[in-house]
Amino acid sequence: MRIPHELQLAIEQEIAKVDRKLLTQASAYLTRQYQAADFTSPVITSAAQRAAYLAVRLPATYAASWHVFSEVRRLAPEVEISSLLDLGAGPGTALFAGAEVFPAIRQTTLIGSDAALIDLGRSMAAQSSLPAIRNANRLRHDLRNGLSRSLHDVVVISYTLGELPQSAAETLVRQAWNSAQEFLVLIEPGTMRGFGVVSAARSLLIASGAHILAPCPHAAPCPLAGSDHDWCHFAQRVERTSQHRKLKGGELGYEDEKFSYVVAARKNVSSAKARILRHPRKLSGHVQLTLCGPHGVASQTITRSQKNSYKLARQAQWGDAWDGPEHVS
Ligand SMILES: C[S@@+](CC[C@H](N)C(=O)[O-])C[C@H]1O[C@@H](n2cnc3c(N)ncnc32)[C@H](O)[C@@H]1O
C-alpha cells in the first residue's frame, strides 16, 4: 500500500521546515530509541524529532492502522463507524488511516500529551480533503492521569500503550473500553514486547466482557502467550519515498511494518474461522498454512485435490483470515 498523496505532501511540507542534517540525526535517534523500546522518558522531544517521526515512522504506523481498520471493515461491514477517538494520537496517524477506511466518520477526537505534535498534526490536517480530518477535536492530556468516558464508535490506541507504565496501561485499556461503543483497537510494534502488551490487554478485555473480533478467531487464552520464542504479529508493506529511503539508509522501495494488534467488539460479531500466522508455504501441488483456531495453533496442508480451498490457499497471505472449508476446529 501507499499512503495517500495529500498526506505525503503534508509530511514533505513539514519536514522541509527542518534542517536536513538535524533531520537525519533525529531519524537515526528515533530508529534506535524505538528499537531499544526505552520509554523511561518521552522519545520525541525536539522539532527535528517530530519531523523525523513524520518522515520515518508515520508511513509505517499509518500502514498498520490502515491494515487493522480494513480488517474491521471487512469482518463487520454492517457496523457504521461515524466517530473515532485516538488515544496517544501523535500527529493523528490513526485518524488519517481511519478516515480513509471508514468514510462515514464525522466526529473525531485526538488526545496526546505533546502540544507541539498536536499543533503539527493540526497543520497537516488543515490541508486534508476530508472534513473528519480537518475538523478533529485535538486535546492535550496526559493519559496517565485517567480518561473520562467519551463515547465513540471506534477507540484506537496505536503504538502508545507500550510507552506507559504497566498499571497506567491497564487502567487506560479499561477506560478506553468504557468509551468504545463498537470497537476498541490496540496496535503495538510486532515485537515480543509489543505482543506481550497486546496479549495482556486482550486478557483484560475478555475479562471485562469484550468479544474479540480480530486477529483471534476465538476468545480462549492465547496459545502464544508466555512463549519465549514465538509471538503473534503481522506485517503490512508500505511504499517508501526516495527521501524515506535516504533517511533510513535503506535500499528497498518499500518497508514491511510488523505489528501486533487486537480488536475488541462490544457486540458479538463473527470473527474469522482461523487466522494465518506465518507466510504460507506455497509448494508444488500443495500449500502449508500455520493457523490459529479455537483449539490452538496447528499447521494444515491444503492439496490441489481440495479444489476450492487450494485456490484460496494459493492466494492467501500471512495475516489473512482463513475461512476455507478446511480449518482448525
Ligand atoms: C509512538 S507515538 C504513536 C503516535 C500515533 N498513535 C501513531 O500511531 O503514529 C506515541 C505517542 O504517544 C504519546 N504519549 C506517550 N505517553 C503519553 C501519555 N502519558 N499521555 C498522552 N500521550 C502520550 C506520545 O506523545 C506520542 O505522540
Coordinates of C-alpha atoms and ligand atoms in Angstrom, one line a residue:
M1 CA 0.0 0.0 0.0
R2 CA 0.9 3.6 -0.4
I3 CA 0.0 6.4 2.0
P4 CA -2.5 9.0 0.4
H5 CA -0.8 11.6 -1.8
E6 CA -2.1 14.5 0.2
L7 CA -0.7 13.0 3.4
Q8 CA 2.6 12.5 1.7
L9 CA 2.6 16.2 0.6
A10 CA 1.7 17.3 4.1
I11 CA 4.6 15.3 5.5
E12 CA 7.0 16.8 2.9
Q13 CA 5.9 20.3 3.8
E14 CA 6.5 19.8 7.5
I15 CA 9.9 18.1 7.1
A16 CA 11.1 20.8 4.7
K17 CA 11.0 23.3 7.6
V18 CA 13.8 21.4 9.5
D19 CA 17.5 21.5 8.8
R20 CA 18.5 18.4 6.8
K21 CA 21.4 17.4 9.0
L22 CA 19.3 17.7 12.1
L23 CA 16.5 15.6 10.5
T24 CA 19.0 12.8 9.5
Q25 CA 20.4 12.7 13.1
A26 CA 16.9 12.8 14.6
S27 CA 15.8 9.9 12.3
A28 CA 18.7 7.8 13.4
Y29 CA 18.0 8.6 17.0
L30 CA 14.3 7.7 16.7
T31 CA 15.0 4.4 15.0
R32 CA 17.5 3.5 17.8
Q33 CA 15.0 4.5 20.6
Y34 CA 12.1 2.6 19.1
Q35 CA 14.3 -0.5 18.5
A36 CA 15.5 -0.3 22.1
A37 CA 11.9 0.3 23.3
D38 CA 13.2 2.6 26.0
F39 CA 10.2 4.7 27.2
T40 CA 11.6 5.8 30.6
S41 CA 11.4 9.4 29.2
P42 CA 9.5 10.8 26.3
V43 CA 11.0 9.7 23.0
I44 CA 10.1 12.7 20.9
T45 CA 11.2 16.0 22.4
S46 CA 12.5 18.3 19.7
A47 CA 11.2 19.9 16.4
A48 CA 13.7 17.7 14.5
Q49 CA 12.5 14.6 16.2
R50 CA 8.8 15.4 15.5
A51 CA 9.7 16.0 11.8
A52 CA 11.7 12.7 11.8
Y53 CA 8.7 10.9 13.2
L54 CA 6.6 12.1 10.3
A55 CA 9.4 11.1 7.8
V56 CA 10.4 7.7 9.1
R57 CA 7.7 6.3 11.4
L58 CA 4.3 7.8 10.3
P59 CA 4.1 5.9 7.0
A60 CA 4.7 2.6 8.8
T61 CA 2.3 3.3 11.7
Y62 CA -0.3 4.6 9.2
A63 CA 0.1 1.3 7.3
A64 CA -0.5 -0.7 10.4
S65 CA -3.6 1.3 11.4
W66 CA -4.9 1.0 7.8
H67 CA -4.4 -2.7 7.8
V68 CA -6.3 -3.2 11.1
F69 CA -9.1 -0.8 10.3
S70 CA -9.5 -2.6 6.9
E71 CA -9.9 -5.9 8.7
V72 CA -12.5 -4.4 11.0
R73 CA -14.5 -3.2 8.0
R74 CA -14.1 -6.5 6.2
L75 CA -15.3 -8.5 9.2
A76 CA -18.1 -6.2 10.3
P77 CA -19.2 -4.2 7.1
E78 CA -22.7 -3.7 8.6
V79 CA -21.5 -1.6 11.5
E80 CA -21.4 2.0 10.6
I81 CA -18.5 3.9 12.1
S82 CA -19.2 7.6 12.5
S83 CA -16.9 8.6 15.3
L84 CA -13.3 7.9 16.3
L85 CA -11.3 8.6 19.5
D86 CA -7.5 8.2 19.2
L87 CA -5.5 8.0 22.5
G88 CA -1.8 8.9 22.2
A89 CA -2.6 10.2 18.8
G90 CA 0.8 11.9 18.0
P91 CA 0.2 13.8 14.7
G92 CA -3.1 12.0 14.2
T93 CA -1.8 9.0 12.3
A94 CA -4.7 6.6 13.0
L95 CA -7.2 9.3 12.0
F96 CA -5.5 9.7 8.7
A97 CA -6.0 6.0 8.1
G98 CA -9.4 5.7 9.8
A99 CA -11.0 8.5 7.7
E100 CA -9.9 6.6 4.5
V101 CA -11.2 3.2 5.6
F102 CA -14.5 4.5 7.3
P103 CA -15.9 7.2 5.1
A104 CA -18.9 7.8 7.3
I105 CA -16.7 9.1 10.1
R106 CA -17.8 12.6 11.2
Q107 CA -16.8 13.2 14.7
T108 CA -13.2 12.7 15.8
T109 CA -11.2 13.3 19.0
L110 CA -7.5 13.0 19.3
I111 CA -5.7 13.0 22.6
G112 CA -1.9 13.4 23.2
S113 CA 0.5 14.8 25.7
D114 CA 2.8 16.6 23.3
A115 CA 1.4 20.1 22.4
A116 CA 3.9 20.7 19.6
L117 CA 3.0 17.3 18.0
I118 CA -0.7 18.2 18.3
D119 CA 0.0 21.5 16.5
L120 CA 2.0 19.7 13.8
G121 CA -0.9 17.3 13.3
R122 CA -3.4 20.2 13.1
S123 CA -1.2 22.0 10.5
M124 CA -1.0 18.8 8.4
A125 CA -4.8 18.2 8.7
A126 CA -5.6 21.7 7.6
Q127 CA -4.9 20.7 4.0
S128 CA -6.9 17.4 4.0
S129 CA -9.8 17.0 1.6
L130 CA -11.6 15.0 4.4
P131 CA -13.7 17.1 6.9
A132 CA -13.3 14.4 9.5
I133 CA -9.5 15.0 9.5
R134 CA -9.7 18.8 9.2
N135 CA -12.3 19.2 12.0
A136 CA -10.9 16.8 14.5
N137 CA -11.1 17.9 18.1
R138 CA -7.4 17.8 19.4
L139 CA -6.9 17.7 23.1
R140 CA -3.7 17.9 25.2
H141 CA -3.9 15.5 28.1
D142 CA -1.6 13.1 29.9
L143 CA -3.2 9.6 29.7
R144 CA -1.5 8.6 32.9
N145 CA -3.9 10.9 34.7
G146 CA -7.0 8.9 33.7
L147 CA -9.6 9.4 31.0
S148 CA -13.2 10.5 31.4
R149 CA -15.8 8.5 29.5
S150 CA -16.2 9.8 26.0
L151 CA -18.3 7.6 23.7
H152 CA -17.0 7.0 20.2
D153 CA -17.8 4.1 17.8
V154 CA -14.1 3.3 17.5
V155 CA -11.4 3.9 20.1
V156 CA -7.8 3.3 19.0
I157 CA -4.5 3.2 20.9
S158 CA -1.8 2.8 18.4
Y159 CA 1.9 2.4 19.3
T160 CA 1.3 4.1 22.6
L161 CA 0.2 1.6 25.2
G162 CA 3.7 0.2 25.5
E163 CA 5.1 3.6 26.3
L164 CA 3.1 3.7 29.5
P165 CA 3.9 2.1 32.9
Q166 CA 2.0 -1.2 33.2
S167 CA -0.5 -0.1 35.7
A168 CA -1.3 3.1 33.8
A169 CA -1.7 0.9 30.6
E170 CA -4.1 -1.4 32.3
T171 CA -6.2 1.5 33.6
L172 CA -6.2 3.1 30.2
V173 CA -7.4 -0.1 28.5
R174 CA -10.3 -0.3 30.9
Q175 CA -11.2 3.4 30.4
A176 CA -10.8 3.2 26.6
W177 CA -13.1 0.1 26.6
N178 CA -15.7 2.2 28.5
S179 CA -15.6 4.7 25.7
A180 CA -15.9 2.2 22.9
Q181 CA -19.4 2.0 21.5
E182 CA -18.4 -0.6 18.9
F183 CA -14.7 -1.4 18.8
L184 CA -11.5 -0.9 20.7
V185 CA -8.4 -1.2 18.5
L186 CA -5.0 -1.7 20.1
I187 CA -1.8 -1.8 17.9
E188 CA 1.7 -2.2 19.1
P189 CA 5.1 -2.9 17.4
G190 CA 5.3 -6.5 16.2
T191 CA 8.0 -7.4 18.7
M192 CA 7.8 -9.9 21.5
R193 CA 7.4 -6.9 23.9
G194 CA 4.6 -5.3 21.7
F195 CA 2.8 -8.7 21.6
G196 CA 3.1 -9.0 25.4
V197 CA 1.4 -5.6 25.8
V198 CA -1.4 -6.6 23.4
S199 CA -1.8 -10.1 24.8
A200 CA -2.2 -8.7 28.4
A201 CA -4.7 -6.1 27.2
R202 CA -6.6 -8.9 25.3
S203 CA -7.0 -10.9 28.6
L204 CA -8.2 -7.9 30.5
L205 CA -10.7 -7.0 27.8
I206 CA -12.1 -10.6 27.7
A207 CA -12.5 -10.5 31.5
S208 CA -14.4 -7.2 31.0
G209 CA -16.9 -8.9 28.7
A210 CA -15.4 -7.9 25.3
H211 CA -15.8 -10.0 22.2
I212 CA -12.7 -10.4 20.2
L213 CA -13.1 -9.6 16.5
A214 CA -9.5 -9.9 15.2
P215 CA -7.0 -11.2 14.8
C216 CA -8.0 -14.1 17.0
P217 CA -10.7 -16.4 15.8
H218 CA -11.7 -17.2 19.5
A219 CA -11.7 -15.7 23.0
A220 CA -9.8 -18.7 24.6
P221 CA -6.5 -18.0 26.2
C222 CA -3.9 -17.0 23.5
P223 CA -1.9 -20.2 22.6
L224 CA 1.3 -18.0 22.1
A225 CA 1.0 -16.0 25.3
G226 CA 4.0 -16.7 27.5
S227 CA 6.0 -18.4 24.7
D228 CA 9.7 -17.5 24.9
H229 CA 10.3 -17.9 21.2
D230 CA 7.1 -17.1 19.3
W231 CA 4.7 -14.3 19.2
C232 CA 1.6 -13.3 17.2
H233 CA 2.4 -10.5 14.8
F234 CA 1.7 -9.5 11.2
A235 CA 3.1 -7.2 8.6
Q236 CA 2.0 -4.5 6.2
R237 CA 4.1 -3.5 3.2
V238 CA 4.2 0.3 2.6
E239 CA 6.0 2.1 -0.3
R240 CA 8.9 4.2 0.6
T241 CA 9.6 7.6 -1.0
S242 CA 13.2 8.3 -2.0
Q243 CA 13.6 10.7 0.9
H244 CA 12.4 8.0 3.3
R245 CA 15.0 5.6 1.8
K246 CA 17.8 8.1 2.3
L247 CA 16.8 9.0 5.9
K248 CA 16.6 5.3 6.8
G249 CA 19.7 4.4 4.9
G250 CA 17.7 1.6 3.1
E251 CA 17.8 0.4 -0.5
L252 CA 14.4 -1.1 -0.9
G253 CA 11.4 0.8 -2.4
Y254 CA 9.2 -0.5 0.5
E255 CA 9.3 -1.5 4.1
D256 CA 7.3 -4.2 5.9
E257 CA 6.0 -2.8 9.1
K258 CA 5.5 -5.5 11.7
F259 CA 2.8 -5.1 14.3
S260 CA 0.7 -6.9 16.9
Y261 CA -2.9 -6.0 17.4
V262 CA -6.3 -6.9 18.9
V263 CA -9.8 -5.6 18.1
A264 CA -12.4 -5.9 20.9
A265 CA -16.0 -5.6 20.0
R266 CA -19.0 -4.5 22.0
K267 CA -21.4 -6.8 20.1
N268 CA -20.8 -10.5 19.2
V269 CA -19.9 -10.0 15.6
S270 CA -18.4 -13.1 14.0
S271 CA -14.7 -13.3 13.7
A272 CA -12.7 -15.4 11.2
K273 CA -12.8 -19.2 11.4
A274 CA -9.0 -19.2 11.6
R275 CA -6.0 -16.8 11.2
I276 CA -2.9 -17.4 9.1
L277 CA 0.1 -16.8 11.4
R278 CA 3.0 -17.2 9.0
H279 CA 3.8 -16.7 5.3
P280 CA 2.0 -19.6 3.6
R281 CA 4.5 -22.1 2.1
K282 CA 3.3 -22.4 -1.5
L283 CA 4.9 -25.5 -2.8
S284 CA 4.2 -27.7 -5.9
G285 CA 0.7 -29.1 -5.6
H286 CA 0.2 -28.1 -2.0
V287 CA 0.2 -25.1 0.4
Q288 CA 1.2 -25.3 4.1
L289 CA -0.7 -23.0 6.4
T290 CA 0.1 -22.2 10.0
L291 CA -3.3 -21.4 11.5
C292 CA -4.6 -20.2 14.8
G293 CA -8.0 -21.6 15.6
P294 CA -10.3 -22.2 18.6
H295 CA -8.1 -25.1 19.7
G296 CA -4.7 -23.5 19.3
V297 CA -2.0 -23.2 16.6
A298 CA -1.7 -26.0 14.1
S299 CA -0.3 -26.5 10.6
Q300 CA -2.5 -27.6 7.8
T301 CA -1.6 -28.8 4.3
I302 CA -4.1 -28.0 1.5
T303 CA -3.5 -30.1 -1.6
R304 CA -4.5 -29.5 -5.2
S305 CA -7.3 -32.1 -4.9
Q306 CA -9.1 -29.8 -2.4
K307 CA -10.1 -27.6 -5.3
N308 CA -11.7 -24.5 -3.7
S309 CA -9.5 -24.5 -0.7
Y310 CA -6.4 -24.9 -2.8
K311 CA -7.4 -21.9 -4.9
L312 CA -7.9 -19.8 -1.8
A313 CA -4.7 -21.1 -0.2
R314 CA -2.6 -20.1 -3.3
Q315 CA -3.8 -16.5 -2.9
A316 CA -3.6 -16.4 0.9
Q317 CA -1.2 -14.1 2.7
W318 CA 0.3 -14.0 6.2
G319 CA -2.3 -12.3 8.5
D320 CA -5.3 -13.1 6.4
A321 CA -8.4 -14.7 7.9
W322 CA -8.7 -18.3 6.8
D323 CA -12.3 -19.2 6.0
G324 CA -11.6 -22.1 3.8
P325 CA -13.7 -25.2 4.4
E326 CA -10.8 -27.0 6.0
H327 CA -9.8 -25.0 9.1
V328 CA -8.5 -25.7 12.5
S329 CA -11.6 -26.8 14.5
Ligands
LIG1 C1 4.9 6.3 19.0 S1 3.9 7.6 19.1 C2 2.4 7.0 18.3 C3 1.6 8.1 17.7 C4 0.4 7.6 16.8 N1 -0.5 6.9 17.6 C5 0.9 6.7 15.7 O1 0.4 5.5 15.6 O2 1.7 7.1 14.9 C6 3.4 7.6 20.8 C7 2.5 8.8 21.2 O3 2.0 8.6 22.5 C8 2.0 9.8 23.1 N2 2.1 9.6 24.6 C9 3.0 8.9 25.3 N3 2.8 8.9 26.6 C10 1.6 9.6 26.7 C11 0.8 10.0 27.8 N4 1.1 9.6 29.1 N5 -0.3 10.7 27.6 C12 -0.7 11.1 26.3 N6 0.0 10.7 25.2 C13 1.2 10.0 25.4 C14 3.3 10.5 22.6 O4 3.2 11.9 22.8 C15 3.3 10.1 21.2 O5 2.6 11.0 20.4

